[in-house]
Amino acid sequence: MKIISTIDELRDQLRGQLRTAFVPTMGNLHEGHLSLMRLARRHGDPVVASIFVNRLQFGPNEDFDKYPRTFQADVEKLEKEGVYVLFAPTEKDLYPEPQEYRVQPPDNLGTILEGEFRPGFFNGVCTVVTKLFSCVQPRVAVFGKKDYQQLMIIRNMARQFALPTEIIGAETFRAEDGLALSSRNGYLSSEERAEAPFLFQTLNWVAEQTRAGHPDLAALEREAMARLAARGWKPDYVSIRKRMNLQAPDAADYIPHSAENAPLVVLTAAKLGNTRLIDNLEI
Ligand code: PAF
């Protein structure tokens, strides 16, 4: 595997490649990331991964400084997956001057759910992904469904800018007890780790209630938040949305027991101790 940090060298290395499959990451790789690499391999060749902890997508009080950086271990994992190039720019390589031009997602997607609790997050994500795409020029790029809203925003961005990159969504990789794999799981104490699967259990409960024809989805969301809070979680949201645009379903989209309902997804973000976890489940 070639490890490249500068944009010029990356362009030289990938010149003439028309089927590149790209997996952008922030490192601290786990099985979830590796499953993205395997999916990428099925959709293109060569597989290019990136590791870059993108300051632009972290708020001032977020975990940019303490975000786990495990470069050597990551390199070994990617080598085993047969990744051809690892693009690992420094901040100076990717942002040699202040990144004043930004890619701003529309408010109806960028300021809801995660965007409400992490202002500027999707601006930072869209900006870095656009820049990484410009460097790698992939034919396909793979993103996990665990970051459901991020996947939708990037897919819409690629479509509206007519980017030549197809966006592929990969299923969430879960531990045996249901917890979605995430680099932030490493922040959990052993007690918190034992409690963490309750988040996915809550999503399953919401999905079952919805499928069983719960008469009031807003009340169901409130009840799910209360269940989390009762066990010491601090939920930011548990929200049932339409899969197609992440807007709340209205009376015509959800009629209890109707087979015609709009496809839905339930999304959540909640803090356990100091660790904020997100997850989602298609209903
Ligand atoms: O999902 C992530 O790890 C990041 O948001 C991404 C897509 C690599 C952009 O920094």
mmCIF file of C-alpha atoms and ligand atoms in Angstrom:
data_model
loop_
_atom_site.group_PDB
_atom_site.id
_atom_site.type_symbol
_atom_site.label_atom_id
_atom_site.label_comp_id
_atom_site.label_asym_id
_atom_site.label_seq_id
_atom_site.Cartn_x
_atom_site.Cartn_y
_atom_site.Cartn_z
ATOM 1 C CA MET A 1 0.000 0.000 0.000
ATOM 2 C CA LYS A 2 1.276 3.450 -0.887
ATOM 3 C CA ILE A 3 0.874 6.082 1.797
ATOM 4 C CA ILE A 4 0.605 9.523 0.273
ATOM 5 C CA SER A 5 0.197 12.848 1.998
ATOM 6 C CA THR A 6 0.311 15.481 -0.741
ATOM 7 C CA ILE A 7 -2.348 16.233 -3.328
ATOM 8 C CA ASP A 8 0.194 16.432 -6.182
ATOM 9 C CA GLU A 9 1.660 13.026 -5.401
ATOM 10 C CA LEU A 10 -1.822 11.523 -5.084
ATOM 11 C CA ARG A 11 -2.821 12.898 -8.485
ATOM 12 C CA ASP A 12 0.371 11.445 -10.049
ATOM 13 C CA GLN A 13 -0.285 8.073 -8.488
ATOM 14 C CA LEU A 14 -3.936 7.886 -9.603
ATOM 15 C CA ARG A 15 -3.529 9.416 -13.065
ATOM 16 C CA GLY A 16 -5.487 7.414 -15.660
ATOM 17 C CA GLN A 17 -7.449 5.394 -13.070
ATOM 18 C CA LEU A 18 -11.079 5.422 -14.145
ATOM 19 C CA ARG A 19 -12.633 2.967 -11.669
ATOM 20 C CA THR A 20 -11.294 4.176 -8.344
ATOM 21 C CA ALA A 21 -13.428 3.233 -5.325
ATOM 22 C CA PHE A 22 -12.899 5.598 -2.414
ATOM 23 C CA VAL A 23 -13.539 5.306 1.317
ATOM 24 C CA PRO A 24 -12.952 8.519 3.274
ATOM 25 C CA THR A 25 -12.394 8.060 7.025
ATOM 26 C CA MET A 26 -11.094 9.901 10.061
ATOM 27 C CA GLY A 27 -9.007 6.886 11.086
ATOM 28 C CA ASN A 28 -9.175 4.819 14.287
ATOM 29 C CA LEU A 29 -10.381 2.071 12.016
ATOM 30 C CA HIS A 30 -12.617 -0.734 13.236
ATOM 31 C CA GLU A 31 -14.463 -3.613 11.561
ATOM 32 C CA GLY A 32 -17.148 -1.195 10.374
ATOM 33 C CA HIS A 33 -14.599 0.747 8.331
ATOM 34 C CA LEU A 34 -13.076 -2.465 7.017
ATOM 35 C CA SER A 35 -16.497 -3.593 5.815
ATOM 36 C CA LEU A 36 -16.633 -0.329 3.813
ATOM 37 C CA MET A 37 -13.268 -1.202 2.218
ATOM 38 C CA ARG A 38 -14.620 -4.637 1.228
ATOM 39 C CA LEU A 39 -17.739 -3.097 -0.285
ATOM 40 C CA ALA A 40 -15.576 -0.583 -2.154
ATOM 41 C CA ARG A 41 -13.567 -3.461 -3.635
ATOM 42 C CA ARG A 42 -16.779 -4.913 -5.091
ATOM 43 C CA HIS A 43 -17.543 -1.629 -6.827
ATOM 44 C CA GLY A 44 -14.190 -0.559 -8.217
ATOM 45 C CA ASP A 45 -10.461 -0.906 -8.486
ATOM 46 C CA PRO A 46 -8.152 0.418 -7.109
ATOM 47 C CA VAL A 47 -9.475 0.996 -3.613
ATOM 48 C CA VAL A 48 -8.275 4.268 -2.113
ATOM 49 C CA ALA A 49 -8.844 5.139 1.556
ATOM 50 C CA SER A 50 -8.201 8.421 3.290
ATOM 51 C CA ILE A 51 -7.479 9.240 6.913
ATOM 52 C CA PHE A 52 -7.976 12.841 7.856
ATOM 53 C CA VAL A 53 -9.424 14.207 11.088
ATOM 54 C CA ASN A 54 -11.246 17.169 9.639
ATOM 55 C CA ARG A 55 -11.171 20.151 11.972
ATOM 56 C CA LEU A 56 -13.886 21.922 9.950
ATOM 57 C CA GLN A 57 -16.579 19.494 11.058
ATOM 58 C CA PHE A 58 -15.878 19.768 14.805
ATOM 59 C CA GLY A 59 -17.549 22.411 16.961
ATOM 60 C CA PRO A 60 -15.431 24.474 19.378
ATOM 61 C CA ASN A 61 -16.451 22.298 22.366
ATOM 62 C CA GLU A 62 -16.220 18.979 20.559
ATOM 63 C CA ASP A 63 -13.572 16.261 20.655
ATOM 64 C CA PHE A 64 -11.225 17.310 17.801
ATOM 65 C CA ASP A 65 -8.124 17.251 20.042
ATOM 66 C CA LYS A 66 -8.914 14.004 21.782
ATOM 67 C CA TYR A 67 -10.321 12.227 18.695
ATOM 68 C CA PRO A 68 -8.420 8.894 18.683
ATOM 69 C CA ARG A 69 -5.468 8.864 16.282
ATOM 70 C CA THR A 70 -4.098 5.341 15.725
ATOM 71 C CA PHE A 71 -2.243 5.719 12.441
ATOM 72 C CA GLN A 72 0.119 2.697 12.605
ATOM 73 C CA ALA A 73 -2.628 0.270 13.574
ATOM 74 C CA ASP A 74 -4.843 1.733 10.824
ATOM 75 C CA VAL A 75 -2.118 1.234 8.209
ATOM 76 C CA GLU A 76 -1.761 -2.439 9.154
ATOM 77 C CA LYS A 77 -5.510 -2.999 8.859
ATOM 78 C CA LEU A 78 -5.731 -1.303 5.469
ATOM 79 C CA GLU A 79 -2.760 -3.274 4.180
ATOM 80 C CA LYS A 80 -4.543 -6.507 5.078
ATOM 81 C CA GLU A 81 -7.605 -5.313 3.134
ATOM 82 C CA GLY A 82 -5.539 -4.805 0.005
ATOM 83 C CA VAL A 83 -6.077 -1.042 -0.143
ATOM 84 C CA TYR A 84 -3.912 0.385 -2.943
ATOM 85 C CA VAL A 85 -3.406 3.946 -1.752
ATOM 86 C CA LEU A 86 -3.891 5.539 1.642
ATOM 87 C CA PHE A 87 -4.239 9.293 1.322
ATOM 88 C CA ALA A 88 -3.284 10.740 4.701
ATOM 89 C CA PRO A 89 -2.757 14.469 4.290
ATOM 90 C CA THR A 90 -1.684 16.746 7.118
ATOM 91 C CA GLU A 91 -3.842 19.783 7.779
ATOM 92 C CA LYS A 92 -1.290 21.858 5.840
ATOM 93 C CA ASP A 93 -1.516 19.478 2.869
ATOM 94 C CA LEU A 94 -5.298 19.638 2.651
ATOM 95 C CA TYR A 95 -5.828 23.183 3.905
ATOM 96 C CA PRO A 96 -2.622 25.053 2.951
ATOM 97 C CA GLU A 97 -4.560 28.282 3.322
ATOM 98 C CA PRO A 98 -7.742 28.903 5.323
ATOM 99 C CA GLN A 99 -10.596 27.051 3.621
ATOM 100 C CA GLU A 100 -12.802 30.062 2.951
ATOM 101 C CA TYR A 101 -14.862 28.515 0.174
ATOM 102 C CA ARG A 102 -17.311 26.102 1.765
ATOM 103 C CA VAL A 103 -20.006 23.720 0.615
ATOM 104 C CA GLN A 104 -23.196 24.513 2.500
ATOM 105 C CA PRO A 105 -26.001 21.947 2.509
ATOM 106 C CA PRO A 106 -29.581 23.258 2.389
ATOM 107 C CA ASP A 107 -31.195 24.109 5.731
ATOM 108 C CA ASN A 108 -33.970 21.546 5.349
ATOM 109 C CA LEU A 109 -31.323 18.810 5.612
ATOM 110 C CA GLY A 110 -28.279 20.519 7.094
ATOM 111 C CA THR A 111 -29.808 22.123 10.189
ATOM 112 C CA ILE A 112 -32.124 19.315 11.350
ATOM 113 C CA LEU A 113 -31.281 16.346 13.620
ATOM 114 C CA GLU A 114 -27.453 16.248 13.806
ATOM 115 C CA GLY A 115 -27.259 19.693 12.212
ATOM 116 C CA GLU A 116 -29.375 21.186 15.003
ATOM 117 C CA PHE A 117 -27.105 19.816 17.719
ATOM 118 C CA ARG A 118 -23.828 20.213 15.807
ATOM 119 C CA PRO A 119 -24.062 23.560 13.980
ATOM 120 C CA GLY A 120 -21.617 23.714 11.062
ATOM 121 C CA PHE A 121 -21.021 19.958 11.113
ATOM 122 C CA PHE A 122 -22.452 19.227 7.668
ATOM 123 C CA ASN A 123 -20.819 22.298 6.174
ATOM 124 C CA GLY A 124 -17.486 20.868 7.374
ATOM 125 C CA VAL A 125 -18.313 17.388 6.100
ATOM 126 C CA CYS A 126 -19.505 18.554 2.659
ATOM 127 C CA THR A 127 -16.499 20.826 2.273
ATOM 128 C CA VAL A 128 -13.935 18.153 3.075
ATOM 129 C CA VAL A 129 -15.711 15.450 1.066
ATOM 130 C CA THR A 130 -15.853 17.744 -1.971
ATOM 131 C CA LYS A 131 -12.161 18.480 -1.588
ATOM 132 C CA LEU A 132 -11.260 14.806 -1.097
ATOM 133 C CA PHE A 133 -13.332 13.898 -4.164
ATOM 134 C CA SER A 134 -11.488 16.563 -6.124
ATOM 135 C CA CYS A 135 -8.153 15.029 -5.041
ATOM 136 C CA VAL A 136 -9.059 11.346 -5.553
ATOM 137 C CA GLN A 137 -11.554 11.709 -8.433
ATOM 138 C CA PRO A 138 -13.280 8.454 -7.560
ATOM 139 C CA ARG A 139 -15.908 6.724 -9.681
ATOM 140 C CA VAL A 140 -17.604 5.452 -6.541
ATOM 141 C CA ALA A 141 -17.349 6.389 -2.875
ATOM 142 C CA VAL A 142 -18.638 4.392 0.074
ATOM 143 C CA PHE A 143 -20.231 5.849 3.222
ATOM 144 C CA GLY A 144 -21.804 3.990 6.155
ATOM 145 C CA LYS A 145 -25.537 4.125 6.851
ATOM 146 C CA LYS A 146 -24.694 4.587 10.520
ATOM 147 C CA ASP A 147 -24.276 8.268 9.611
ATOM 148 C CA TYR A 148 -27.628 8.201 7.833
ATOM 149 C CA GLN A 149 -28.063 11.952 7.478
ATOM 150 C CA GLN A 150 -24.472 12.398 6.322
ATOM 151 C CA LEU A 151 -24.988 9.735 3.646
ATOM 152 C CA MET A 152 -28.166 11.439 2.409
ATOM 153 C CA ILE A 153 -26.581 14.897 2.349
ATOM 154 C CA ILE A 154 -23.532 13.652 0.438
ATOM 155 C CA ARG A 155 -25.707 11.711 -2.004
ATOM 156 C CA ASN A 156 -27.826 14.814 -2.685
ATOM 157 C CA MET A 157 -24.721 16.975 -2.976
ATOM 158 C CA ALA A 158 -23.175 14.614 -5.534
ATOM 159 C CA ARG A 159 -26.412 14.586 -7.526
ATOM 160 C CA GLN A 160 -26.987 18.353 -7.464
ATOM 161 C CA PHE A 161 -23.390 19.154 -8.435
ATOM 162 C CA ALA A 162 -23.442 16.380 -11.065
ATOM 163 C CA LEU A 163 -20.277 14.961 -9.518
ATOM 164 C CA PRO A 164 -18.952 11.972 -11.472
ATOM 165 C CA THR A 165 -18.904 9.910 -8.277
ATOM 166 C CA GLU A 166 -21.593 7.386 -7.407
ATOM 167 C CA ILE A 167 -22.369 7.317 -3.676
ATOM 168 C CA ILE A 168 -22.800 3.869 -2.165
ATOM 169 C CA GLY A 169 -24.355 3.310 1.255
ATOM 170 C CA ALA A 170 -23.082 0.445 3.416
ATOM 171 C CA GLU A 171 -25.099 -1.301 6.114
ATOM 172 C CA THR A 172 -24.208 -0.461 9.713
ATOM 173 C CA PHE A 173 -21.744 -2.882 11.266
ATOM 174 C CA ARG A 174 -22.860 -3.918 14.753
ATOM 175 C CA ALA A 175 -21.267 -5.707 17.683
ATOM 176 C CA GLU A 176 -23.014 -8.931 18.681
ATOM 177 C CA ASP A 177 -25.032 -7.076 21.302
ATOM 178 C CA GLY A 178 -26.317 -4.639 18.671
ATOM 179 C CA LEU A 179 -24.141 -1.599 19.396
ATOM 180 C CA ALA A 180 -23.194 0.129 16.143
ATOM 181 C CA LEU A 181 -19.410 0.230 15.789
ATOM 182 C CA SER A 182 -17.995 3.733 16.130
ATOM 183 C CA SER A 183 -14.631 5.234 16.943
ATOM 184 C CA ARG A 184 -16.327 7.061 19.812
ATOM 185 C CA ASN A 185 -17.268 3.736 21.479
ATOM 186 C CA GLY A 186 -13.667 3.725 22.697
ATOM 187 C CA TYR A 187 -14.547 6.602 25.058
ATOM 188 C CA LEU A 188 -17.060 4.410 26.952
ATOM 189 C CA SER A 189 -16.177 3.013 30.382
ATOM 190 C CA SER A 190 -16.846 -0.710 30.809
ATOM 191 C CA GLU A 191 -20.125 0.054 32.607
ATOM 192 C CA GLU A 192 -21.193 2.412 29.851
ATOM 193 C CA ARG A 193 -20.213 -0.141 27.211
ATOM 194 C CA ALA A 194 -22.527 -2.648 28.898
ATOM 195 C CA GLU A 195 -25.378 -0.107 28.814
ATOM 196 C CA ALA A 196 -24.723 1.160 25.267
ATOM 197 C CA PRO A 197 -26.732 -1.533 23.365
ATOM 198 C CA PHE A 198 -29.865 -0.079 24.977
ATOM 199 C CA LEU A 199 -29.757 2.653 22.325
ATOM 200 C CA PHE A 200 -30.297 0.133 19.507
ATOM 201 C CA GLN A 201 -32.853 -1.728 21.639
ATOM 202 C CA THR A 202 -34.767 1.525 21.934
ATOM 203 C CA LEU A 203 -34.703 1.985 18.157
ATOM 204 C CA ASN A 204 -36.005 -1.557 17.721
ATOM 205 C CA TRP A 205 -38.775 -0.865 20.218
ATOM 206 C CA VAL A 206 -39.778 2.297 18.334
ATOM 207 C CA ALA A 207 -39.729 0.397 15.037
ATOM 208 C CA GLU A 208 -41.894 -2.402 16.472
ATOM 209 C CA GLN A 209 -44.393 0.080 17.937
ATOM 210 C CA THR A 210 -44.606 1.914 14.626
ATOM 211 C CA ARG A 211 -45.085 -1.300 12.657
ATOM 212 C CA ALA A 212 -47.750 -2.356 15.165
ATOM 213 C CA GLY A 213 -49.647 0.843 14.305
ATOM 214 C CA HIS A 214 -48.844 3.164 17.234
ATOM 215 C CA PRO A 215 -51.452 5.950 16.956
ATOM 216 C CA ASP A 216 -49.173 8.916 17.746
ATOM 217 C CA LEU A 217 -45.552 8.967 16.504
ATOM 218 C CA ALA A 218 -44.663 12.179 18.361
ATOM 219 C CA ALA A 219 -45.812 10.589 21.634
ATOM 220 C CA LEU A 220 -43.830 7.464 20.771
ATOM 221 C CA GLU A 221 -40.671 9.554 20.248
ATOM 222 C CA ARG A 222 -41.208 11.257 23.613
ATOM 223 C CA GLU A 223 -41.696 7.894 25.301
ATOM 224 C CA ALA A 224 -38.474 6.560 23.764
ATOM 225 C CA MET A 225 -36.578 9.631 25.022
ATOM 226 C CA ALA A 226 -38.068 9.111 28.501
ATOM 227 C CA ARG A 227 -36.982 5.441 28.493
ATOM 228 C CA LEU A 228 -33.424 6.498 27.692
ATOM 229 C CA ALA A 229 -33.447 9.291 30.272
ATOM 230 C CA ALA A 230 -34.737 6.885 32.929
ATOM 231 C CA ARG A 231 -31.532 4.857 32.540
ATOM 232 C CA GLY A 232 -29.235 7.857 32.754
ATOM 233 C CA TRP A 233 -28.915 8.737 29.053
ATOM 234 C CA LYS A 234 -29.205 12.340 27.871
ATOM 235 C CA PRO A 235 -31.002 12.011 24.540
ATOM 236 C CA ASP A 236 -30.745 14.853 22.013
ATOM 237 C CA TYR A 237 -33.439 13.310 19.832
ATOM 238 C CA VAL A 238 -35.299 10.155 18.934
ATOM 239 C CA SER A 239 -37.017 11.048 15.709
ATOM 240 C CA ILE A 240 -39.081 9.151 13.164
ATOM 241 C CA ARG A 241 -38.559 10.578 9.694
ATOM 242 C CA LYS A 242 -39.319 9.784 6.079
ATOM 243 C CA ARG A 243 -36.407 7.929 4.538
ATOM 244 C CA MET A 244 -36.657 9.883 1.293
ATOM 245 C CA ASN A 245 -35.925 13.347 2.730
ATOM 246 C CA LEU A 246 -35.607 13.028 6.527
ATOM 247 C CA GLN A 247 -38.641 15.257 7.057
ATOM 248 C CA ALA A 248 -41.241 14.337 9.693
ATOM 249 C CA PRO A 249 -44.079 12.212 8.312
ATOM 250 C CA ASP A 250 -47.419 14.013 8.190
ATOM 251 C CA ALA A 251 -50.890 12.515 8.527
ATOM 252 C CA ALA A 252 -50.878 11.303 4.925
ATOM 253 C CA ASP A 253 -47.459 9.638 5.270
ATOM 254 C CA TYR A 254 -48.361 7.571 8.324
ATOM 255 C CA ILE A 255 -51.751 6.004 8.830
ATOM 256 C CA PRO A 256 -51.563 3.243 11.482
ATOM 257 C CA HIS A 257 -51.656 -0.231 9.908
ATOM 258 C CA SER A 258 -51.701 1.116 6.343
ATOM 259 C CA ALA A 259 -49.567 -0.738 3.802
ATOM 260 C CA GLU A 260 -49.233 2.522 1.834
ATOM 261 C CA ASN A 261 -47.167 4.440 4.419
ATOM 262 C CA ALA A 262 -44.035 6.295 3.354
ATOM 263 C CA PRO A 263 -40.892 4.315 4.205
ATOM 264 C CA LEU A 264 -39.628 5.573 7.550
ATOM 265 C CA VAL A 265 -36.429 5.585 9.553
ATOM 266 C CA VAL A 266 -35.934 6.300 13.244
ATOM 267 C CA LEU A 267 -32.802 8.248 14.152
ATOM 268 C CA THR A 268 -31.298 8.983 17.522
ATOM 269 C CA ALA A 269 -28.432 10.762 19.243
ATOM 270 C CA ALA A 270 -27.894 10.454 22.971
ATOM 271 C CA LYS A 271 -25.145 11.007 25.470
ATOM 272 C CA LEU A 272 -24.046 8.248 27.803
ATOM 273 C CA GLY A 273 -21.747 9.854 30.354
ATOM 274 C CA ASN A 274 -19.565 12.136 28.232
ATOM 275 C CA THR A 275 -19.896 10.091 25.050
ATOM 276 C CA ARG A 276 -22.397 11.063 22.387
ATOM 277 C CA LEU A 277 -23.612 8.114 20.335
ATOM 278 C CA ILE A 278 -25.779 8.158 17.217
ATOM 279 C CA ASP A 279 -27.690 5.350 15.556
ATOM 280 C CA ASN A 280 -30.675 4.729 13.306
ATOM 281 C CA LEU A 281 -32.933 1.963 12.053
ATOM 282 C CA GLU A 282 -35.051 1.757 8.941
ATOM 283 C CA ILE A 283 -38.634 0.870 9.840
HETATM 284 O O1 PAF B 1 -17.847 9.873 8.495
HETATM 285 C C1 PAF B 1 -16.687 10.319 8.652
HETATM 286 O O2 PAF B 1 -15.796 9.627 9.134
HETATM 287 C C2 PAF B 1 -16.394 11.743 8.243
HETATM 288 O O3 PAF B 1 -17.494 12.568 8.447
HETATM 289 C C3 PAF B 1 -15.880 11.860 6.791
HETATM 290 C C4 PAF B 1 -16.940 11.422 5.804
HETATM 291 C C5 PAF B 1 -14.634 11.024 6.618
HETATM 292 C C6 PAF B 1 -15.525 13.321 6.482
HETATM 293 O O4 PAF B 1 -14.545 13.800 7.333
#
